[in-house]
Coordinates of C-alpha atoms in Angstrom, one line a residue:
Chain A
M1 CA -3.9 -17.2 -24.1
R2 CA -5.4 -17.1 -20.7
A3 CA -1.9 -17.4 -19.1
A4 CA -0.7 -14.5 -21.2
A5 CA -3.6 -12.4 -20.1
F6 CA -3.0 -13.1 -16.5
A7 CA 0.7 -12.3 -16.9
L8 CA -0.3 -9.0 -18.4
I9 CA -2.7 -8.3 -15.6
T10 CA 0.0 -9.2 -13.1
A11 CA 2.5 -6.9 -14.7
L12 CA 0.0 -4.0 -14.6
L13 CA -0.7 -4.6 -11.0
A14 CA 2.9 -4.8 -9.9
G15 CA 3.6 -2.2 -7.2
A16 CA 0.0 -1.3 -6.9
A17 CA -0.3 -1.6 -3.1
T18 CA -1.4 1.4 -1.2
A19 CA -1.7 2.6 2.4
Q20 CA -4.7 4.8 1.5
P21 CA -7.8 4.3 3.5
L22 CA -10.4 1.6 2.9
P23 CA -14.0 2.7 2.1
F24 CA -15.1 1.3 5.5
D25 CA -13.6 1.1 9.0
L26 CA -12.9 -2.6 9.1
G27 CA -11.1 -4.7 11.6
G28 CA -10.3 -4.5 15.3
P29 CA -9.4 -6.5 18.3
F30 CA -10.7 -10.0 18.9
T31 CA -9.9 -12.7 21.4
L32 CA -10.7 -16.2 20.3
I33 CA -9.5 -19.8 20.7
D34 CA -7.5 -21.6 18.1
Q35 CA -7.6 -25.3 17.1
D36 CA -5.1 -26.1 19.8
G37 CA -7.2 -24.6 22.5
E38 CA -4.8 -21.6 22.8
I39 CA -6.0 -18.0 23.1
R40 CA -5.3 -16.0 19.9
T41 CA -6.0 -12.4 19.1
E42 CA -5.8 -10.3 16.0
V43 CA -2.0 -10.1 16.5
D44 CA -0.1 -12.9 14.8
P45 CA 2.3 -14.5 17.3
D46 CA 5.1 -14.4 14.8
G47 CA 4.3 -11.0 13.3
Q48 CA 3.3 -12.5 10.0
M49 CA 0.7 -11.1 7.7
Q50 CA -2.6 -12.9 7.9
L51 CA -5.2 -13.7 5.3
L52 CA -8.5 -13.9 7.1
F53 CA -11.8 -15.3 6.1
F54 CA -15.0 -15.9 8.0
G55 CA -16.6 -19.2 7.2
Y56 CA -16.8 -22.8 8.3
A57 CA -14.5 -25.7 7.7
N58 CA -17.0 -28.0 6.0
C59 CA -18.7 -25.2 4.0
Q60 CA -19.4 -26.3 0.4
E61 CA -20.3 -22.8 -0.8
I62 CA -17.9 -19.8 -1.0
C63 CA -15.5 -21.3 1.6
S64 CA -14.8 -24.2 -0.8
A65 CA -13.3 -21.5 -3.2
A66 CA -11.8 -19.1 -0.6
L67 CA -10.1 -21.5 1.8
P68 CA -8.1 -23.5 -0.9
L69 CA -7.2 -20.2 -2.6
M70 CA -5.9 -18.8 0.7
G71 CA -3.7 -21.9 1.2
A72 CA -2.4 -21.8 -2.4
V73 CA -1.6 -18.1 -2.1
S74 CA 0.3 -18.7 1.1
D75 CA 2.5 -21.3 -0.6
V76 CA 3.3 -19.2 -3.6
L77 CA 4.3 -16.2 -1.4
A78 CA 6.3 -18.4 1.0
D79 CA 8.5 -19.4 -1.9
D80 CA 9.3 -15.7 -2.3
G81 CA 10.1 -15.3 1.4
I82 CA 6.8 -13.7 2.2
A83 CA 5.0 -15.3 5.1
V84 CA 1.2 -15.1 5.1
R85 CA -0.8 -17.1 7.5
P86 CA -4.3 -18.3 6.4
V87 CA -6.8 -17.8 9.2
M88 CA -10.5 -18.7 9.4
I89 CA -12.9 -17.4 12.0
T90 CA -15.8 -19.8 12.2
V91 CA -19.4 -18.7 11.7
D92 CA -20.6 -22.2 12.9
P93 CA -19.1 -22.8 16.3
D94 CA -21.3 -25.8 16.9
R95 CA -19.6 -27.7 14.1
D96 CA -16.2 -26.0 14.1
T97 CA -15.0 -26.9 17.6
V98 CA -11.4 -26.9 19.0
E99 CA -11.4 -30.7 18.3
T100 CA -12.8 -30.7 14.8
M101 CA -11.5 -27.5 13.1
G102 CA -7.9 -28.5 12.9
P103 CA -8.1 -31.6 10.8
A104 CA -10.5 -30.1 8.4
L105 CA -8.5 -27.0 7.8
H106 CA -5.1 -28.8 7.8
A107 CA -6.5 -30.9 5.0
I108 CA -6.6 -27.7 3.0
H109 CA -3.2 -26.3 4.2
P110 CA -1.0 -27.3 7.1
D111 CA -0.6 -23.8 8.4
F112 CA -4.2 -22.9 8.5
V113 CA -5.4 -21.5 11.8
G114 CA -9.0 -21.9 12.8
L115 CA -10.6 -19.7 15.4
T116 CA -13.7 -20.2 17.5
G117 CA -14.9 -18.8 20.8
T118 CA -17.8 -17.9 22.9
E119 CA -20.8 -16.5 21.2
E120 CA -20.0 -13.1 22.7
A121 CA -16.4 -13.2 21.5
L122 CA -17.4 -14.3 18.0
E123 CA -20.1 -11.7 17.7
A124 CA -17.5 -9.1 18.6
A125 CA -15.2 -10.3 15.9
Y126 CA -18.0 -10.4 13.3
A127 CA -19.0 -6.8 14.3
E128 CA -15.4 -5.6 13.8
F129 CA -15.3 -6.9 10.3
G130 CA -18.9 -6.2 9.3
I131 CA -19.8 -9.8 9.0
E132 CA -23.5 -10.8 9.3
V133 CA -24.1 -14.4 9.9
E134 CA -27.5 -15.9 9.0
L135 CA -28.6 -19.5 8.8
L136 CA -30.0 -19.8 5.2
F137 CA -31.2 -23.4 5.3
T138 CA -30.3 -26.8 6.7
D139 CA -28.9 -29.3 4.2
P140 CA -30.0 -32.8 5.4
A141 CA -26.7 -34.2 4.3
G142 CA -24.3 -31.5 5.5
G143 CA -26.1 -29.4 8.2
G144 CA -26.6 -25.7 8.3
V145 CA -25.7 -23.5 5.3
Y146 CA -24.9 -20.0 6.3
S147 CA -24.7 -16.6 4.8
H148 CA -21.5 -15.0 6.2
G149 CA -19.9 -12.5 3.9
G150 CA -17.7 -13.2 1.0
L151 CA -14.5 -11.2 1.2
M152 CA -11.0 -12.0 2.4
F153 CA -9.2 -9.6 4.6
L154 CA -5.4 -9.0 4.5
L155 CA -4.1 -8.2 8.0
D156 CA -0.6 -7.1 9.0
G157 CA 1.2 -8.8 11.9
D158 CA -0.5 -6.5 14.4
G159 CA -3.9 -7.4 13.0
A160 CA -4.6 -4.1 11.2
V161 CA -6.6 -4.5 8.0
Q162 CA -4.5 -3.7 4.9
T163 CA -7.0 -4.4 2.2
I164 CA -9.9 -6.6 1.2
L165 CA -9.8 -9.3 -1.5
P166 CA -12.7 -10.9 -3.3
P167 CA -12.1 -14.7 -3.4
V168 CA -13.2 -14.8 -7.1
L169 CA -9.9 -13.3 -8.2
P170 CA -7.3 -15.6 -9.9
E171 CA -4.6 -16.9 -7.6
A172 CA -1.9 -15.0 -9.4
Q173 CA -3.7 -11.7 -8.9
V174 CA -4.2 -12.3 -5.2
V175 CA -0.5 -13.1 -4.9
E176 CA 0.5 -9.8 -6.6
I177 CA -1.9 -7.7 -4.5
I178 CA -0.5 -9.2 -1.3
R179 CA 3.0 -8.9 -2.5
G180 CA 2.5 -5.2 -2.8
Y181 CA 1.8 -5.0 0.9
A182 CA 4.5 -7.3 2.0
T183 CA 7.9 -6.9 3.5
P184 CA 10.0 -10.0 2.7
T185 CA 11.0 -12.0 5.7
G186 CA 12.9 -14.9 4.3
Chain B
M1 CA -11.5 -13.5 -26.1
R2 CA -14.4 -11.4 -25.0
Y3 CA -14.0 -13.1 -21.6
L4 CA -10.5 -11.9 -21.4
T5 CA -11.4 -8.5 -22.5
A6 CA -14.1 -8.3 -19.8
L7 CA -11.7 -9.6 -17.2
F8 CA -9.1 -7.2 -18.2
A9 CA -11.5 -4.3 -18.0
C10 CA -12.6 -5.4 -14.5
L11 CA -9.1 -5.8 -13.1
V12 CA -7.4 -2.8 -14.5
A13 CA -8.7 0.3 -12.8
L14 CA -7.4 3.8 -13.3
P15 CA -3.6 4.1 -12.5
A16 CA -4.2 6.9 -10.0
W17 CA -5.7 5.6 -6.8
A18 CA -8.6 7.5 -5.3
T19 CA -8.4 8.2 -1.6
E20 CA -12.0 9.3 -1.7
G21 CA -14.8 7.5 -3.5
E22 CA -16.2 9.0 -6.7
R23 CA -20.0 9.3 -7.2
V24 CA -21.0 7.4 -10.3
Q25 CA -24.2 6.2 -12.0
I26 CA -23.7 2.9 -13.9
R27 CA -26.1 0.9 -15.9
G28 CA -25.5 -2.8 -16.0
E29 CA -26.4 -6.4 -15.0
I30 CA -26.0 -7.8 -11.5
I31 CA -23.9 -10.9 -12.0
D32 CA -22.5 -13.9 -10.2
T33 CA -18.8 -13.0 -10.1
W34 CA -17.6 -16.6 -9.4
C35 CA -19.1 -18.2 -12.4
Y36 CA -18.3 -15.2 -14.6
F37 CA -14.6 -15.1 -13.8
S38 CA -13.8 -18.7 -13.1
G39 CA -15.3 -20.0 -16.4
V40 CA -16.3 -23.2 -14.6
M41 CA -19.8 -23.1 -15.9
G42 CA -19.2 -21.8 -19.4
S43 CA -18.6 -18.7 -21.4
P44 CA -19.3 -15.3 -19.9
E45 CA -22.3 -14.9 -22.2
S46 CA -23.8 -18.1 -20.8
V47 CA -23.4 -17.2 -17.1
T48 CA -25.3 -14.0 -17.3
G49 CA -29.0 -13.3 -17.8
T50 CA -31.9 -15.7 -17.6
A51 CA -29.7 -18.7 -18.4
H52 CA -27.8 -18.4 -15.2
H53 CA -30.3 -16.8 -12.9
T54 CA -30.9 -19.8 -10.7
C55 CA -27.2 -20.5 -10.3
A56 CA -26.6 -16.9 -9.5
L57 CA -29.1 -17.1 -6.7
W58 CA -27.4 -20.2 -5.3
C59 CA -24.0 -18.5 -5.5
S60 CA -25.1 -15.3 -3.9
A61 CA -26.8 -17.2 -1.1
G62 CA -23.6 -19.1 -0.6
G63 CA -21.6 -15.9 -0.2
I64 CA -20.2 -15.2 -3.6
P65 CA -19.9 -11.4 -4.0
V66 CA -22.2 -10.0 -6.7
G67 CA -20.8 -7.7 -9.4
L68 CA -22.3 -5.1 -11.7
L69 CA -21.4 -5.8 -15.4
A70 CA -21.5 -2.5 -17.0
E71 CA -22.4 -1.9 -20.6
D72 CA -18.8 -1.3 -21.5
G73 CA -17.7 -4.7 -20.1
T74 CA -16.3 -3.3 -16.8
V75 CA -17.2 -5.4 -13.8
Y76 CA -17.6 -3.6 -10.5
M77 CA -17.4 -5.6 -7.3
V78 CA -20.5 -4.6 -5.3
L79 CA -19.7 -4.1 -1.6
R80 CA -23.2 -3.0 -0.6
I81 CA -26.6 -2.4 -2.1
E82 CA -28.9 0.0 -0.6
G83 CA -30.1 -1.4 2.8
D84 CA -28.2 -4.6 2.5
D85 CA -24.9 -4.4 4.3
G86 CA -22.9 -7.0 2.4
S87 CA -21.6 -8.1 -0.9
A88 CA -23.8 -11.2 -1.2
S89 CA -26.7 -13.1 0.3
G90 CA -28.9 -10.2 1.2
D91 CA -32.5 -9.9 0.1
T92 CA -31.6 -7.1 -2.2
Q93 CA -28.7 -9.0 -3.8
L94 CA -31.0 -12.0 -4.3
R95 CA -33.9 -10.0 -5.7
L96 CA -31.7 -8.2 -8.2
A97 CA -29.8 -11.3 -9.4
A98 CA -29.4 -11.0 -13.2
H99 CA -31.5 -7.8 -13.3
E100 CA -30.4 -4.9 -15.4
I101 CA -30.2 -1.8 -13.2
V102 CA -29.1 1.7 -13.1
A103 CA -27.0 2.1 -9.9
D104 CA -26.1 5.3 -8.2
G105 CA -23.3 5.0 -5.7
I106 CA -19.7 5.5 -4.8
L107 CA -16.9 4.0 -6.7
Y108 CA -13.6 3.1 -4.9
Q109 CA -10.5 1.9 -6.8
R110 CA -8.1 -0.1 -4.8
D111 CA -5.4 -2.6 -5.7
G112 CA -6.4 -2.2 -9.3
L113 CA -10.0 -3.3 -8.6
N114 CA -13.3 -1.4 -8.9
Y115 CA -15.5 -1.5 -5.8
L116 CA -18.9 -0.1 -5.8
V117 CA -21.2 0.9 -2.9
V118 CA -24.7 1.1 -4.4
E119 CA -26.5 3.8 -2.5
E120 CA -29.6 3.7 -4.7
V121 CA -31.0 1.5 -7.4
V122 CA -32.3 4.3 -9.6
E123 CA -33.9 2.0 -12.1
D124 CA -34.7 -1.7 -12.0
L125 CA -35.5 -3.0 -15.5
G126 CA -35.8 -6.7 -14.4
I127 CA -34.1 -9.5 -16.2
T128 CA -33.6 -8.2 -19.8
N129 CA -30.9 -10.5 -21.0
Q130 CA -32.8 -13.5 -22.3
S131 CA -29.8 -15.7 -22.6
H132 CA -31.7 -18.9 -22.0
L133 CA -32.9 -18.7 -25.6
D134 CA -29.3 -19.4 -26.6
F135 CA -27.9 -21.4 -23.7
G136 CA -30.9 -23.0 -21.9
V137 CA -30.2 -23.3 -18.1
V138 CA -26.6 -23.0 -17.2
P139 CA -25.6 -25.2 -15.5
P140 CA -28.5 -27.6 -16.1
F141 CA -28.3 -29.0 -12.6
A142 CA -28.9 -25.5 -11.1
I143 CA -32.6 -26.3 -11.1
P144 CA -33.2 -29.4 -8.8
D145 CA -34.9 -32.3 -10.4
P146 CA -38.2 -32.7 -8.5
S147 CA -37.9 -36.5 -9.0
G148 CA -34.7 -36.5 -7.0
N149 CA -32.7 -38.0 -9.9

Protein backbone atom coordinates (compact mmCIF):
# COMPACT_ATOMS: atom_id res chain seq x y z
CA MET A 1 0.00 0.00 0.00
CA ARG A 2 2.75 2.41 0.97
CA ALA A 3 4.68 1.66 -2.23
CA ALA A 4 1.55 2.32 -4.23
CA ALA A 5 1.02 5.62 -2.49
CA PHE A 6 4.58 6.68 -3.15
CA ALA A 7 4.23 5.70 -6.79
CA LEU A 8 1.14 7.87 -7.02
CA ILE A 9 2.93 10.78 -5.42
CA THR A 10 5.85 10.27 -7.77
CA ALA A 11 3.56 10.31 -10.77
CA LEU A 12 1.90 13.50 -9.63
CA LEU A 13 5.23 15.22 -9.14
CA ALA A 14 6.69 14.25 -12.49
CA GLY A 15 7.78 17.31 -14.42
CA ALA A 16 7.09 19.58 -11.51
CA ALA A 17 10.48 21.35 -11.49
CA THR A 18 10.50 25.06 -11.89
CA ALA A 19 12.87 27.94 -12.43
CA GLN A 20 10.63 30.26 -10.45
CA PRO A 21 12.23 32.14 -7.59
CA LEU A 22 12.75 30.78 -4.12
CA PRO A 23 11.16 32.57 -1.18
CA PHE A 24 14.58 33.68 -0.02
CA ASP A 25 17.81 34.74 -1.62
CA LEU A 26 19.91 31.66 -0.90
CA GLY A 27 23.37 30.60 -1.98
CA GLY A 28 26.43 32.35 -3.19
CA PRO A 29 30.16 32.02 -3.53
CA PHE A 30 32.32 30.16 -1.05
CA THR A 31 35.91 28.99 -1.02
CA LEU A 32 36.65 26.03 1.22
CA ILE A 33 38.96 23.00 1.48
CA ASP A 34 37.88 19.48 0.63
CA GLN A 35 38.89 16.21 2.30
CA ASP A 36 41.89 15.95 -0.03
CA GLY A 37 43.18 19.36 0.99
CA GLU A 38 42.18 20.92 -2.32
CA ILE A 39 40.46 24.28 -2.67
CA ARG A 40 36.85 23.92 -3.72
CA THR A 41 34.27 26.58 -4.45
CA GLU A 42 30.55 26.46 -5.08
CA VAL A 43 31.34 25.48 -8.68
CA ASP A 44 31.52 21.74 -9.23
CA PRO A 45 34.78 20.84 -11.03
CA ASP A 46 32.89 18.53 -13.40
CA GLY A 47 29.84 20.71 -13.80
CA GLN A 48 27.62 18.26 -11.93
CA MET A 49 24.59 19.16 -9.91
CA GLN A 50 25.30 19.15 -6.18
CA LEU A 51 23.17 18.21 -3.21
CA LEU A 52 24.47 20.28 -0.33
CA PHE A 53 23.91 19.93 3.39
CA PHE A 54 25.43 21.69 6.36
CA GLY A 55 26.28 19.28 9.14
CA TYR A 56 29.06 17.23 10.62
CA ALA A 57 30.28 13.81 9.69
CA ASN A 58 29.64 12.08 13.02
CA CYS A 59 26.34 13.83 13.78
CA GLN A 60 23.75 11.45 15.19
CA GLU A 61 20.85 13.85 14.76
CA ILE A 62 19.45 15.18 11.47
CA CYS A 63 22.68 14.39 9.57
CA SER A 64 22.17 10.69 10.24
CA ALA A 65 19.00 11.01 8.16
CA ALA A 66 20.15 13.54 5.59
CA LEU A 67 23.60 12.26 4.65
CA PRO A 68 22.56 8.65 3.83
CA LEU A 69 19.55 10.00 1.95
CA MET A 70 21.85 12.19 -0.15
CA GLY A 71 24.03 9.20 -1.01
CA ALA A 72 21.08 6.98 -1.87
CA VAL A 73 19.51 9.65 -4.07
CA SER A 74 22.81 10.12 -5.88
CA ASP A 75 22.95 6.40 -6.65
CA VAL A 76 19.40 6.21 -7.98
CA LEU A 77 19.89 9.22 -10.23
CA ALA A 78 23.27 7.97 -11.45
CA ASP A 79 21.54 4.87 -12.78
CA ASP A 80 19.48 7.21 -14.96
CA GLY A 81 22.52 9.13 -16.18
CA ILE A 82 21.95 12.07 -13.85
CA ALA A 83 25.05 12.96 -11.89
CA VAL A 84 24.44 14.58 -8.51
CA ARG A 85 27.32 14.99 -6.11
CA PRO A 86 26.58 14.87 -2.38
CA VAL A 87 28.42 17.65 -0.55
CA MET A 88 28.60 18.46 3.15
CA ILE A 89 29.94 21.70 4.57
CA THR A 90 30.96 21.12 8.16
CA VAL A 91 29.59 23.06 11.08
CA ASP A 92 32.18 21.46 13.37
CA PRO A 93 35.62 22.14 11.86
CA ASP A 94 37.35 21.01 15.04
CA ARG A 95 36.18 17.44 14.48
CA ASP A 96 35.70 17.49 10.70
CA THR A 97 39.26 18.09 9.57
CA VAL A 98 40.84 17.39 6.19
CA GLU A 99 42.18 14.16 7.68
CA THR A 100 39.02 12.90 9.36
CA MET A 101 36.17 13.97 7.10
CA GLY A 102 36.90 11.74 4.15
CA PRO A 103 36.68 8.32 5.78
CA ALA A 104 33.54 9.23 7.71
CA LEU A 105 31.73 10.55 4.66
CA HIS A 106 32.98 7.84 2.30
CA ALA A 107 31.51 5.29 4.65
CA ILE A 108 28.17 6.82 3.68
CA HIS A 109 28.91 7.25 -0.04
CA PRO A 110 32.18 7.02 -2.00
CA ASP A 111 31.53 10.26 -3.89
CA PHE A 112 30.74 12.36 -0.83
CA VAL A 113 32.66 15.62 -0.72
CA GLY A 114 33.33 17.15 2.69
CA LEU A 115 34.28 20.78 2.98
CA THR A 116 35.92 22.69 5.79
CA GLY A 117 37.94 25.87 6.00
CA THR A 118 38.93 28.79 8.11
CA GLU A 119 36.41 30.20 10.53
CA GLU A 120 36.02 33.21 8.30
CA ALA A 121 35.46 31.13 5.15
CA LEU A 122 32.95 28.86 6.87
CA GLU A 123 31.05 31.78 8.35
CA ALA A 124 30.82 33.29 4.88
CA ALA A 125 29.34 30.06 3.53
CA TYR A 126 26.88 29.81 6.42
CA ALA A 127 25.75 33.37 5.78
CA GLU A 128 25.17 32.72 2.08
CA PHE A 129 22.82 29.84 2.87
CA GLY A 130 21.19 31.28 5.98
CA ILE A 131 22.73 28.71 8.30
CA GLU A 132 22.98 29.54 11.99
CA VAL A 133 25.31 27.26 13.93
CA GLU A 134 24.89 26.92 17.66
CA LEU A 135 26.39 24.47 20.14
CA LEU A 136 23.37 22.99 21.93
CA PHE A 137 25.14 20.75 24.41
CA THR A 138 28.10 18.43 24.73
CA ASP A 139 27.44 14.72 24.67
CA PRO A 140 30.04 13.06 26.93
CA ALA A 141 30.26 10.16 24.51
CA GLY A 142 30.19 11.98 21.19
CA GLY A 143 31.23 15.58 21.71
CA GLY A 144 29.37 18.72 20.73
CA VAL A 145 25.81 18.55 19.41
CA TYR A 146 24.97 21.47 17.16
CA SER A 147 21.94 23.23 15.81
CA HIS A 148 22.74 23.90 12.17
CA GLY A 149 19.69 24.09 9.94
CA GLY A 150 17.85 21.16 8.50
CA LEU A 151 17.37 21.68 4.77
CA MET A 152 19.24 20.29 1.80
CA PHE A 153 20.09 22.58 -1.10
CA LEU A 154 20.16 21.50 -4.74
CA LEU A 155 22.83 23.43 -6.64
CA ASP A 156 23.58 23.38 -10.34
CA GLY A 157 27.09 22.86 -11.65
CA ASP A 158 27.85 26.55 -11.26
CA GLY A 159 26.77 26.52 -7.64
CA ALA A 160 23.47 28.35 -8.06
CA VAL A 161 20.69 27.15 -5.76
CA GLN A 162 17.93 25.42 -7.71
CA THR A 163 15.68 24.48 -4.84
CA ILE A 164 15.52 23.40 -1.21
CA LEU A 165 14.64 19.92 0.01
CA PRO A 166 13.54 18.86 3.49
CA PRO A 167 15.45 15.68 4.43
CA VAL A 168 12.28 14.15 5.85
CA LEU A 169 10.93 13.39 2.38
CA PRO A 170 10.90 9.83 1.03
CA GLU A 171 13.89 8.96 -1.15
CA ALA A 172 11.70 8.46 -4.22
CA GLN A 173 10.21 11.90 -3.88
CA VAL A 174 13.60 13.59 -3.54
CA VAL A 175 14.72 11.72 -6.65
CA GLU A 176 11.73 12.92 -8.63
CA ILE A 177 12.15 16.53 -7.56
CA ILE A 178 15.83 16.53 -8.53
CA ARG A 179 15.08 14.75 -11.77
CA GLY A 180 12.89 17.70 -12.71
CA TYR A 181 15.88 20.02 -12.53
CA ALA A 182 18.34 17.71 -14.26
CA THR A 183 19.80 17.49 -17.68
CA PRO A 184 20.87 13.87 -18.24
CA THR A 185 24.61 13.52 -18.70
CA GLY A 186 25.06 9.84 -19.20
CA MET B 1 -4.46 4.77 5.76
CA ARG B 2 -4.88 8.10 7.53
CA TYR B 3 -1.10 8.34 7.48
CA LEU B 4 -1.06 7.97 3.72
CA THR B 5 -3.88 10.46 3.33
CA ALA B 6 -2.02 12.99 5.43
CA LEU B 7 1.20 12.37 3.55
CA PHE B 8 -0.57 12.73 0.26
CA ALA B 9 -2.15 15.98 1.39
CA CYS B 10 1.23 17.34 2.39
CA LEU B 11 3.01 16.38 -0.76
CA VAL B 12 0.47 17.38 -3.32
CA ALA B 13 0.18 21.12 -3.50
CA LEU B 14 -1.79 23.02 -6.07
CA PRO B 15 -0.80 22.21 -9.65
CA ALA B 16 -0.17 25.84 -10.50
CA TRP B 17 3.03 27.11 -8.95
CA ALA B 18 3.01 30.38 -7.19
CA THR B 19 5.81 32.76 -8.00
CA GLU B 20 4.77 34.96 -5.13
CA GLY B 21 3.76 33.73 -1.74
CA GLU B 22 0.16 33.79 -0.63
CA ARG B 23 -0.86 35.20 2.73
CA VAL B 24 -2.65 32.56 4.73
CA GLN B 25 -3.88 31.97 8.26
CA ILE B 26 -3.74 28.34 9.33
CA ARG B 27 -4.76 26.62 12.52
CA GLY B 28 -2.89 23.46 13.38
CA GLU B 29 -0.32 21.67 15.50
CA ILE B 30 3.43 22.17 15.32
CA ILE B 31 4.81 18.68 14.62
CA ASP B 32 8.05 16.77 14.33
CA THR B 33 8.12 16.05 10.59
CA TRP B 34 10.70 13.27 10.76
CA CYS B 35 8.76 11.02 13.10
CA TYR B 36 5.47 11.96 11.45
CA PHE B 37 6.51 10.98 7.93
CA SER B 38 9.04 8.24 8.55
CA GLY B 39 6.73 6.21 10.74
CA VAL B 40 9.74 4.95 12.69
CA MET B 41 8.22 5.79 16.07
CA GLY B 42 4.64 4.76 15.39
CA SER B 43 1.42 5.89 13.80
CA PRO B 44 0.85 9.57 12.96
CA GLU B 45 -1.64 9.84 15.81
CA SER B 46 0.96 8.64 18.29
CA VAL B 47 3.70 11.06 17.17
CA THR B 48 1.72 14.21 17.71
CA GLY B 49 0.48 15.91 20.85
CA THR B 50 1.54 15.20 24.41
CA ALA B 51 2.67 11.63 23.65
CA HIS B 52 5.45 12.84 21.39
CA HIS B 53 6.27 16.20 22.92
CA THR B 54 9.61 15.21 24.42
CA CYS B 55 10.79 13.45 21.26
CA ALA B 56 9.67 16.43 19.20
CA LEU B 57 11.92 18.63 21.31
CA TRP B 58 14.88 16.32 20.72
CA CYS B 59 14.21 16.19 16.98
CA SER B 60 13.82 19.93 16.61
CA ALA B 61 16.95 20.56 18.64
CA GLY B 62 18.75 18.11 16.38
CA GLY B 63 17.77 19.98 13.24
CA ILE B 64 14.58 18.27 12.08
CA PRO B 65 12.41 20.90 10.39
CA VAL B 66 9.12 21.45 12.15
CA GLY B 67 5.81 21.33 10.33
CA LEU B 68 2.34 22.68 10.87
CA LEU B 69 -0.31 19.94 10.71
CA ALA B 70 -3.48 21.73 9.71
CA GLU B 71 -6.94 20.69 10.72
CA ASP B 72 -7.59 19.29 7.23
CA GLY B 73 -4.50 17.04 7.44
CA THR B 74 -2.25 19.15 5.25
CA VAL B 75 1.31 19.47 6.51
CA TYR B 76 3.17 22.72 5.90
CA MET B 77 6.96 22.69 6.14
CA VAL B 78 7.80 25.65 8.35
CA LEU B 79 10.78 27.65 7.12
CA ARG B 80 10.69 30.34 9.76
CA ILE B 81 8.62 31.32 12.77
CA GLU B 82 8.46 34.92 13.83
CA GLY B 83 11.89 35.97 15.04
CA ASP B 84 13.55 32.58 14.63
CA ASP B 85 15.34 32.47 11.32
CA GLY B 86 15.28 28.74 10.70
CA SER B 87 13.20 25.61 10.28
CA ALA B 88 14.24 23.96 13.54
CA SER B 89 16.12 24.34 16.82
CA GLY B 90 15.19 27.93 17.57
CA ASP B 91 13.68 29.00 20.86
CA THR B 92 10.32 29.61 19.22
CA GLN B 93 10.27 26.22 17.45
CA LEU B 94 11.10 24.50 20.74
CA ARG B 95 8.61 26.51 22.78
CA LEU B 96 5.81 25.73 20.33
CA ALA B 97 6.52 22.00 19.90
CA ALA B 98 3.19 20.12 19.90
CA HIS B 99 1.28 23.35 20.50
CA GLU B 100 -1.92 24.12 18.65
CA ILE B 101 -1.50 27.52 17.07
CA VAL B 102 -3.07 29.88 14.61
CA ALA B 103 -0.31 30.98 12.27
CA ASP B 104 -0.42 33.99 10.02
CA GLY B 105 2.17 33.97 7.29
CA ILE B 106 3.16 33.43 3.70
CA LEU B 107 2.61 30.15 1.88
CA TYR B 108 5.00 29.13 -0.89
CA GLN B 109 4.33 26.13 -3.11
CA ARG B 110 7.34 24.63 -4.76
CA ASP B 111 8.19 21.20 -6.13
CA GLY B 112 4.75 20.07 -5.01
CA LEU B 113 5.46 20.98 -1.39
CA ASN B 114 3.89 23.53 0.91
CA TYR B 115 6.37 25.84 2.64
CA LEU B 116 5.22 28.29 5.28
CA VAL B 117 6.93 31.37 6.66
CA VAL B 118 5.10 32.15 9.88
CA GLU B 119 5.17 35.88 10.39
CA GLU B 120 3.00 35.89 13.49
CA VAL B 121 1.61 33.32 15.86
CA VAL B 122 -1.79 34.90 16.23
CA GLU B 123 -2.95 32.44 18.86
CA ASP B 124 -1.10 29.89 20.95
CA LEU B 125 -3.49 27.45 22.60
CA GLY B 126 -0.75 25.32 24.13
CA ILE B 127 -0.69 21.55 23.87
CA THR B 128 -4.30 20.58 23.31
CA ASN B 129 -3.82 17.11 21.85
CA GLN B 130 -3.71 14.86 24.93
CA SER B 131 -2.43 11.88 22.97
CA HIS B 132 -0.52 10.43 25.96
CA LEU B 133 -3.85 9.21 27.29
CA ASP B 134 -3.99 6.77 24.38
CA PHE B 135 -0.32 6.16 23.65
CA GLY B 136 1.71 7.02 26.74
CA VAL B 137 5.14 8.46 25.91
CA VAL B 138 6.19 7.81 22.30
CA PRO B 139 8.85 6.56 22.12
CA PRO B 140 9.25 5.56 25.78
CA PHE B 141 13.00 6.21 25.70
CA ALA B 142 12.42 9.88 24.79
CA ILE B 143 12.45 10.65 28.49
CA PRO B 144 15.82 9.69 29.96
CA ASP B 145 15.78 7.24 32.83
CA PRO B 146 17.21 9.16 35.80
CA SER B 147 18.70 5.92 37.11
CA GLY B 148 20.80 5.67 33.98
CA ASN B 149 19.38 2.31 32.99
